Tab-separated table of C-alpha atoms in Angstrom:
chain	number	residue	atom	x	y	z
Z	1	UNK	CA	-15.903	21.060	29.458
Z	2	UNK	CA	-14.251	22.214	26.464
Z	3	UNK	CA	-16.627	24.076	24.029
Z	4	UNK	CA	-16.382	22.526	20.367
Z	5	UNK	CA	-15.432	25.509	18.100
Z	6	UNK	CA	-17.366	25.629	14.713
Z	7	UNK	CA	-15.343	25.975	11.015
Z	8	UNK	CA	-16.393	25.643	7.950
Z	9	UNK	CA	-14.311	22.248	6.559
Z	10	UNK	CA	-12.768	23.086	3.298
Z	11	UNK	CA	-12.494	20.461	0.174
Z	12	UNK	CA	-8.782	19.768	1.462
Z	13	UNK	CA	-9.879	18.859	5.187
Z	14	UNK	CA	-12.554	16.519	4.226
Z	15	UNK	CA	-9.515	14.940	2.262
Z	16	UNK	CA	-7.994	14.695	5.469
Z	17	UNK	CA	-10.958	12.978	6.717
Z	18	UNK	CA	-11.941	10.818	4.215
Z	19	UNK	CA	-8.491	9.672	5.149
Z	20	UNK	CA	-8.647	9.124	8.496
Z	21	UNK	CA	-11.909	7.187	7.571
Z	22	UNK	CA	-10.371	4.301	6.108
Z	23	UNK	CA	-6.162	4.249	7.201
Z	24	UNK	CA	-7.744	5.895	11.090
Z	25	UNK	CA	-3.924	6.849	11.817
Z	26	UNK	CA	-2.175	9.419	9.544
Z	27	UNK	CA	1.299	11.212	10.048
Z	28	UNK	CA	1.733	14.910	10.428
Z	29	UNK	CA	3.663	14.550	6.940
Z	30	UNK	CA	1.045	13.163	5.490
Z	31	UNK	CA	-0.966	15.691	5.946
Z	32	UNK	CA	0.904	17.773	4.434
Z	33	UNK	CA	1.456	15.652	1.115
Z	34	UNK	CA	-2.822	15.547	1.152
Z	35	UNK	CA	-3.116	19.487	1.498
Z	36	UNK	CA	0.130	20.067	-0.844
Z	37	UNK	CA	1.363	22.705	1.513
Z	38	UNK	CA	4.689	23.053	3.542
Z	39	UNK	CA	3.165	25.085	6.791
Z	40	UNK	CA	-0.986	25.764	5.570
Z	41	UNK	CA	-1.821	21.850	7.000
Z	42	UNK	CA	-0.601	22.939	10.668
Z	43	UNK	CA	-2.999	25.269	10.891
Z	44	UNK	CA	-5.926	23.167	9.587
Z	45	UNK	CA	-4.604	20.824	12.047
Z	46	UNK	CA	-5.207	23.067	14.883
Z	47	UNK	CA	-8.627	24.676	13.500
Z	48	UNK	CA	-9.961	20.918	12.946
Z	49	UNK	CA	-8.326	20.221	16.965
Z	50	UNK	CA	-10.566	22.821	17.713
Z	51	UNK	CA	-13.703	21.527	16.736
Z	52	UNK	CA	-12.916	18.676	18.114
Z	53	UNK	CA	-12.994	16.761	14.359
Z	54	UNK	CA	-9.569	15.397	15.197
Z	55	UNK	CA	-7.225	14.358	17.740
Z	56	UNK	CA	-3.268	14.426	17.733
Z	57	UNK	CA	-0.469	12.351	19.641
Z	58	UNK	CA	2.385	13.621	18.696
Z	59	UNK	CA	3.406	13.464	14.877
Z	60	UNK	CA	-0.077	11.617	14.333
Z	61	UNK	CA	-3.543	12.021	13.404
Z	62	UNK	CA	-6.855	10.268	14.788
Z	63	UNK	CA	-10.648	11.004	14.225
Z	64	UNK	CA	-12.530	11.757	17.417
Z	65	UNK	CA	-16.006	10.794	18.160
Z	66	UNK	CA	-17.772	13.716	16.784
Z	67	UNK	CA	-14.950	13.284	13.623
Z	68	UNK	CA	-16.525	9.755	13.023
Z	69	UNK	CA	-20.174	11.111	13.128
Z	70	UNK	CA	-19.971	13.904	10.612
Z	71	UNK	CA	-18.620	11.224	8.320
Z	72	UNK	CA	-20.938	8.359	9.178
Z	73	UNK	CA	-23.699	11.069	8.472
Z	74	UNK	CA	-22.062	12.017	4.975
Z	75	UNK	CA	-22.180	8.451	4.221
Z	76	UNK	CA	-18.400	7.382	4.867
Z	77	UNK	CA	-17.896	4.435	7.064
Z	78	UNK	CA	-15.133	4.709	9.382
Z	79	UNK	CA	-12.487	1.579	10.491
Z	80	UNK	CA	-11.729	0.832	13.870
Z	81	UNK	CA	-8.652	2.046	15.313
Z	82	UNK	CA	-5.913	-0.895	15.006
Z	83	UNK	CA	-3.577	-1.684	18.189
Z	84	UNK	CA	-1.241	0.408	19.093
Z	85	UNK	CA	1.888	-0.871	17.216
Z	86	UNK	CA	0.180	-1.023	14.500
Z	87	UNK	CA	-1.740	2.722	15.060
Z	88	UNK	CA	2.371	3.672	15.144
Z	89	UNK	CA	4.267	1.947	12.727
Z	90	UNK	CA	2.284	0.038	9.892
Z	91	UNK	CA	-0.684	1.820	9.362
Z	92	UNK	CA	0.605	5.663	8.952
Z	93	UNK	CA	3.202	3.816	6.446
Z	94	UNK	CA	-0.187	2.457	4.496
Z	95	UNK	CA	-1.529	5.670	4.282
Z	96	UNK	CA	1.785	7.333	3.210
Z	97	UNK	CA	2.238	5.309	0.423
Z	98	UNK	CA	-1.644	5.479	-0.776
Z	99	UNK	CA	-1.199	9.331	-0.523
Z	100	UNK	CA	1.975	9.109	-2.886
Z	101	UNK	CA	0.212	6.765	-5.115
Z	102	UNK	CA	-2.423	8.684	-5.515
Z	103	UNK	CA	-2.921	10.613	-9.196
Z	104	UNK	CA	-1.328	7.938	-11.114
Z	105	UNK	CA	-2.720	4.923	-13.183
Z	106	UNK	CA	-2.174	2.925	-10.235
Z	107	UNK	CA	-5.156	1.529	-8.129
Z	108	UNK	CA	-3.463	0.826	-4.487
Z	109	UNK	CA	-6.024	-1.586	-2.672
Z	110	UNK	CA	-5.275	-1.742	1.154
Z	111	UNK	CA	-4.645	-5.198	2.297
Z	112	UNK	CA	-7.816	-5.235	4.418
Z	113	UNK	CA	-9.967	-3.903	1.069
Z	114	UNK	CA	-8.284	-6.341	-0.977
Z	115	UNK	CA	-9.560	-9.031	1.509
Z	116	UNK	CA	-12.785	-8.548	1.535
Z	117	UNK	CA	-12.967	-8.407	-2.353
Z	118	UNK	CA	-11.283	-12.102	-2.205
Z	119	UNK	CA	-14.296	-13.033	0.157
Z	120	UNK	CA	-12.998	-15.593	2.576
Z	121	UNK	CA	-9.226	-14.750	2.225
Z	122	UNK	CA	-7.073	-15.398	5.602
Z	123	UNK	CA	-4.624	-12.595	6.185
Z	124	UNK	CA	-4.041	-12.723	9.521
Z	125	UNK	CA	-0.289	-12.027	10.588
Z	126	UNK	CA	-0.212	-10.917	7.021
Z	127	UNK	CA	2.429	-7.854	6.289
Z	128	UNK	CA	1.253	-7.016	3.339
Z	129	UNK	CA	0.639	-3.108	3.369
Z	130	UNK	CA	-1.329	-3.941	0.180
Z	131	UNK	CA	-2.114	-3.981	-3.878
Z	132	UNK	CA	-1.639	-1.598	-6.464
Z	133	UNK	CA	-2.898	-3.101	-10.028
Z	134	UNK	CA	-3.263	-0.831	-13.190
Z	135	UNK	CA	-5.332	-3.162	-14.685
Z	136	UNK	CA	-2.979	-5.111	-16.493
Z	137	UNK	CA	-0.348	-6.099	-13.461
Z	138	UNK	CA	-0.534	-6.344	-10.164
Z	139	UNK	CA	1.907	-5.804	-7.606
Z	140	UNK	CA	1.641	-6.649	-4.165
Z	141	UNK	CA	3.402	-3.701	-1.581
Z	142	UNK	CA	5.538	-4.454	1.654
Z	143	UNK	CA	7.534	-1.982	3.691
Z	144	UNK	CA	10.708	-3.124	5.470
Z	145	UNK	CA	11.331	0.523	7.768
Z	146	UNK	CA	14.374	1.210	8.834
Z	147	UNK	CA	15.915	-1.474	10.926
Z	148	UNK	CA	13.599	-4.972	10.255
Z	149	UNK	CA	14.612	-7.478	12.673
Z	150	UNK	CA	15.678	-11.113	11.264
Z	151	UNK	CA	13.110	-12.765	12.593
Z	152	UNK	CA	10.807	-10.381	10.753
Z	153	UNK	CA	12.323	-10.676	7.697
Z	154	UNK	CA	11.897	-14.447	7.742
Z	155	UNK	CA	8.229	-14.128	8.527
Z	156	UNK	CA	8.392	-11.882	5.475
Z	157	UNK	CA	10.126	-13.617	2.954
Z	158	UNK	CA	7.965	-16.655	3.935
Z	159	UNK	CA	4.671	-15.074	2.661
Z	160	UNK	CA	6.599	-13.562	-0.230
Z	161	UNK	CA	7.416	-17.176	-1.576
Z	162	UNK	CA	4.400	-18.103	-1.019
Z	163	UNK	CA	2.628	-15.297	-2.840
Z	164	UNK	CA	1.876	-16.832	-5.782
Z	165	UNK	CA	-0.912	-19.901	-4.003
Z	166	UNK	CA	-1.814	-17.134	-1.179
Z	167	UNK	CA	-2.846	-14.358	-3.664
Z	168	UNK	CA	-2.088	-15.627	-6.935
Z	169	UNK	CA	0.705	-12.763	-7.271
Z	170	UNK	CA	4.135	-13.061	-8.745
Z	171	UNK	CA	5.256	-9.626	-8.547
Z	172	UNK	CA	6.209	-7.587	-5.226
Z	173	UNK	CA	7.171	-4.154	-4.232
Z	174	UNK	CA	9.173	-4.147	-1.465
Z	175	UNK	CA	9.875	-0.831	0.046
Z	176	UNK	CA	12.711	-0.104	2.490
Z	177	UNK	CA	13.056	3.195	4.662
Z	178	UNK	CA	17.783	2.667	4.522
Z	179	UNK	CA	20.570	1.351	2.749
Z	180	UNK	CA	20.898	-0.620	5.545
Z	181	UNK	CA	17.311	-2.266	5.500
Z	182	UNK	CA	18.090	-3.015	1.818
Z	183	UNK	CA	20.898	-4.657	2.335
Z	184	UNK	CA	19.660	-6.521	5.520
Z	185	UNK	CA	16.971	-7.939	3.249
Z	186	UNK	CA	19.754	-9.357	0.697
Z	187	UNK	CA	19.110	-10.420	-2.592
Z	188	UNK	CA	17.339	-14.049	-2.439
Z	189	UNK	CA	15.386	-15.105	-4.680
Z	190	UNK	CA	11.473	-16.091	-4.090
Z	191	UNK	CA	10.169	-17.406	-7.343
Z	192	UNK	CA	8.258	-14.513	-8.564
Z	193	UNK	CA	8.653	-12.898	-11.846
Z	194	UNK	CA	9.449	-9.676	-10.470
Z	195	UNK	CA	10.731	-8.437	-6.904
Z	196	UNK	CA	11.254	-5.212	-6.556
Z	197	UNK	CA	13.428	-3.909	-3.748
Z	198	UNK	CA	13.458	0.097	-3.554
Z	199	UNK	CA	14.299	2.797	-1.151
Z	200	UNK	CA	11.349	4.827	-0.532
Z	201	UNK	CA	11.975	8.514	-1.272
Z	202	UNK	CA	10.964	10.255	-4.069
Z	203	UNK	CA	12.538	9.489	-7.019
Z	204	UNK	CA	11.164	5.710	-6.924
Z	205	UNK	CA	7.862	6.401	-5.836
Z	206	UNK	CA	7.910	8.890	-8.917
Z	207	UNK	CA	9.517	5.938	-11.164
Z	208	UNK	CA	6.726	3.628	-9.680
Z	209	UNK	CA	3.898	5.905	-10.507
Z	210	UNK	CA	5.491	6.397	-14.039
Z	211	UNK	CA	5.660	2.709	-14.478
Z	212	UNK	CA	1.944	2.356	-14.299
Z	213	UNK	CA	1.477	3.889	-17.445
Z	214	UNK	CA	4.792	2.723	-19.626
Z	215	UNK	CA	7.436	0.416	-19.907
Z	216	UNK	CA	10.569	2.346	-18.261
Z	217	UNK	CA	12.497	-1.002	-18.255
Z	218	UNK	CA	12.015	-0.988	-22.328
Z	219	UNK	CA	12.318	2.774	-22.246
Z	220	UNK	CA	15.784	2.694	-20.190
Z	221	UNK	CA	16.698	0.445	-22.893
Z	222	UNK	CA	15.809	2.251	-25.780
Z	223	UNK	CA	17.257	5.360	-24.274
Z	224	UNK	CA	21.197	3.807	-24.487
Z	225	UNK	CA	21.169	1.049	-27.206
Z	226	UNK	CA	20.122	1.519	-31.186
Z	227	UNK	CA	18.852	-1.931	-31.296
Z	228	UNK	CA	16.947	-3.971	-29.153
Z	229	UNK	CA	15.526	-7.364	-29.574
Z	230	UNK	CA	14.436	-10.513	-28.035
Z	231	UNK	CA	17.022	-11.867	-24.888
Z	232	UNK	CA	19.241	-14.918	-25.350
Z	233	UNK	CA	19.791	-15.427	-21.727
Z	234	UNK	CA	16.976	-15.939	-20.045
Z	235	UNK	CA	18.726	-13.807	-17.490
Z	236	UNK	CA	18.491	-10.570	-19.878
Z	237	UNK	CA	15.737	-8.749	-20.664
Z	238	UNK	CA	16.577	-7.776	-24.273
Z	239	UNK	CA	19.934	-8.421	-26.522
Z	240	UNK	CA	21.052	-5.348	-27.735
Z	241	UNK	CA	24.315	-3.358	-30.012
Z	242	UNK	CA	26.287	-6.227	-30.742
Z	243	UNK	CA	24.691	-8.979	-29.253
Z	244	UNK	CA	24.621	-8.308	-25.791
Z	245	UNK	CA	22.687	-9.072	-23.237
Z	246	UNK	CA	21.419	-6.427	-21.638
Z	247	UNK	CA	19.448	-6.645	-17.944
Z	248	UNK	CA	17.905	-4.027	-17.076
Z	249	UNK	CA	18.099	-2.787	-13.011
Z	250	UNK	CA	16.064	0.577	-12.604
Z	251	UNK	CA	13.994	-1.075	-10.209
Z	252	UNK	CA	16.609	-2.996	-8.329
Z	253	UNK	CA	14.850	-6.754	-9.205
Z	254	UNK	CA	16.156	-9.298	-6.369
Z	255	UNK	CA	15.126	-11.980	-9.164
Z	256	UNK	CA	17.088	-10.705	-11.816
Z	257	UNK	CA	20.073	-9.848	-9.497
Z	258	UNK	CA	20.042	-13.641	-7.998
Z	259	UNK	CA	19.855	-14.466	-11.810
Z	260	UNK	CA	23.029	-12.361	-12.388
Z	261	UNK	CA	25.079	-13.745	-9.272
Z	262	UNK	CA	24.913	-16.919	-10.265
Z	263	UNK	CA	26.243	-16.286	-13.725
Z	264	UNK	CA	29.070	-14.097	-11.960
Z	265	UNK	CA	29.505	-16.857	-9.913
Z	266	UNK	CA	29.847	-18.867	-13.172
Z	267	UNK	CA	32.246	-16.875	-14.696
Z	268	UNK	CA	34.467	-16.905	-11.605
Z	269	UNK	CA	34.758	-20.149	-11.494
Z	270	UNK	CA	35.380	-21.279	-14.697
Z	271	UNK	CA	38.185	-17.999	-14.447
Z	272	UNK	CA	36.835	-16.018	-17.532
Z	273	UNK	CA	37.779	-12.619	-17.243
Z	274	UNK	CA	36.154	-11.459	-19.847
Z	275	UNK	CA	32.527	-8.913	-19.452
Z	276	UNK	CA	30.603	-12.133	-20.328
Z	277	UNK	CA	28.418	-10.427	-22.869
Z	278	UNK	CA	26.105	-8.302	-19.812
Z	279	UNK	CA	25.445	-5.111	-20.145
Z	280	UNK	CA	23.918	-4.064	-16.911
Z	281	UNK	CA	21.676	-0.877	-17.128
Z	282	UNK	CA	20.526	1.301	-13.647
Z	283	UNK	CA	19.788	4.628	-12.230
Z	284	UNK	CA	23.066	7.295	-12.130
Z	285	UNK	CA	22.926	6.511	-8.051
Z	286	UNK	CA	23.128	2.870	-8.169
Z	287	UNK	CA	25.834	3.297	-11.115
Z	288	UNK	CA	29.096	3.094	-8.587
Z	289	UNK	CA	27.208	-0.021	-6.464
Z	290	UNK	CA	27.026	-2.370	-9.361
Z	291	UNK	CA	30.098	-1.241	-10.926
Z	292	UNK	CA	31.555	-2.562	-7.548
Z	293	UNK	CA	29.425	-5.635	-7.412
Z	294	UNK	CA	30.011	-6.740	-11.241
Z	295	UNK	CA	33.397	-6.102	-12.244
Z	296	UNK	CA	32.884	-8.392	-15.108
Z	297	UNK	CA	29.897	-6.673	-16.475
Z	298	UNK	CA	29.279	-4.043	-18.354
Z	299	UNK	CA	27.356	-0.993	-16.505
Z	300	UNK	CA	25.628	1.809	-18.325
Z	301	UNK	CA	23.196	4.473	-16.107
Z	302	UNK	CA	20.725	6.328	-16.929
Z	303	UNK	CA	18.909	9.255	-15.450
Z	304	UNK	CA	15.928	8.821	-13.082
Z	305	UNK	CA	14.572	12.407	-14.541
Z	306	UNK	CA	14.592	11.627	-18.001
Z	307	UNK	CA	12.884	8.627	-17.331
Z	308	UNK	CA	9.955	9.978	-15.400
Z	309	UNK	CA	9.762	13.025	-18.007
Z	310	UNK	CA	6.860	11.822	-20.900
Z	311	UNK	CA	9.403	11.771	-23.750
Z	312	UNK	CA	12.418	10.692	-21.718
Z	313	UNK	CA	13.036	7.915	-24.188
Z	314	UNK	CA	13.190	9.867	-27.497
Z	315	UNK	CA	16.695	10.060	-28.931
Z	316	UNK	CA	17.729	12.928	-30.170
């Protein structure tokens, strides 16, 4: 019988376990975004192996017995481990993405929290990951991976649409881990006021935290046009320098995009060749993609940096 080493568990390991507490499964790089550290987490990993705190399985994390009952007696309850699909695929992904969340003005609600504050809320079969809200909006958070299969991404968009009498939502984050998975999920519109379809890396989640705490769409705006005012499309988000309509894409919102197909769609039949009075505004890496997409519209890009950065929007 293996003899259960004794350490002393640092601020950053009861992180860890506070963690494991309520997502049960979390990925080795996951740990590392909750200690902050390239290589230091391995070794906690192996000291908190030791004593037995934690179990691995290749590039994931579980409590052990003896993990659970140092918790339970600091007064955190602990979740059952899920099934083991889920254990692999969905639930490291939750934790991820409440680890990168963490710090901003966001409040990300787990799906399974956020049903038990609605009381007797059915969310069986659900794939919603879960909620963030700042107070003001909510957004409700889905990730696609890598290669969704079609019949998943039915099953998806169906509780998408139907968001709105589920939940009472109308805006969605929908995360997706390719190109590929973005462009398997296609740009159809569900009804919603806002549906947001990002790759996850970086540079969104950091526009996504930003976003909790200002208006980047208004911001991207102000940072290319002089003047700004209401839209006159209802397709636009504001009408800008001479009069035109300006819709703004930083987030890469399926409802606006449907919005602007059809009116390219429009324009194409009726054989206008003219830019149709759109201005389309995105990030520097999506600049070449709608460029492509829209030849009849105007595209402007800004930078992803600037907009994160606190004063981004100031013109100089």
């Amino acid at each position: 019988m293996a003899v259960r080493k004794k350490i002393r568990i640092t601020a950053r390991d009861w992180e860890l376990l506070k963690y494991l507490a309520e997502y049960t499964v979390v990925s080795i790089d996951t740990v590392g975004k909750i200690f902050g550290t390239e290589k230091y987490h391995e070794d906690r990993i192996t000291e908190l192996r030791k004593a037995k705190l934690i179990s691995r399985k290749k590039n994931l994390v579980y409590l052990t017995k003896a993990g659970r009952e140092i918790l339970e007696q600091n007064n955190f309850s602990c979740r059952a481990l899920p099934d083991p699909i889920s254990r692999e695929t969905r639930y490291p992904r939750v934790a991820d993405f409440a680890v990168e969340i963490s710090g901003s003005n966001w409040v990300f609600i787990p799906s399974w929290r956020y049903k038990e504050e609605r009381g007797k809320l059915s969310l069986r079969g659900a794939r919603l990951y879960g909620v963030i809200s700042n107070g003001q909006v909510e957004y409700a958070v889905y990730n696609i991976g890598e290669e969704p299969r079609d019949k998943s991404l039915h099953s998806l968009k169906q509780e998408i649409r139907n968001l709105p009498v589920t939940l009472g939502l109308r805006r969605a984050v929908i995360f997706a881990e390719s190109e590929k998975a973005m462009q398997d999920y296609g740009e159809e519109p569900m009804g919603l006021m806002e549906q947001w379809l990002l790759l996850y890396n970086d540079i969104n989640l950091a526009l996504l935290k930003r976003a909790a705490s200002e208006n980047l769409i208004k911001k991207a705006a102000q940072m290319l046009f002089e003047h700004g005012g209401p839209p006159e499309w209802k397709g636009a988000d504001y009408t800008v320098d001479n009069g035109r309509q300006a819709v703004v894409l930083i987030f890469n919102d399926v409802e606006k995009i449907a919005r602007l197909n059809e009116y390219a769609e429009l324009l194409a039949y009726r054989r206008i060749r003219s830019q149709g009075n759109v201005v389309i505004v995105c990030l520097k890496d999506r600049e070449e993609y709608y460029r492509q997409k829209y030849p009849r519209f105007e595209v402007m890009a800004v930078d992803a940096e600037r907009l994160i950065e606190k004063d981004g929007g100031d013109k100089q």
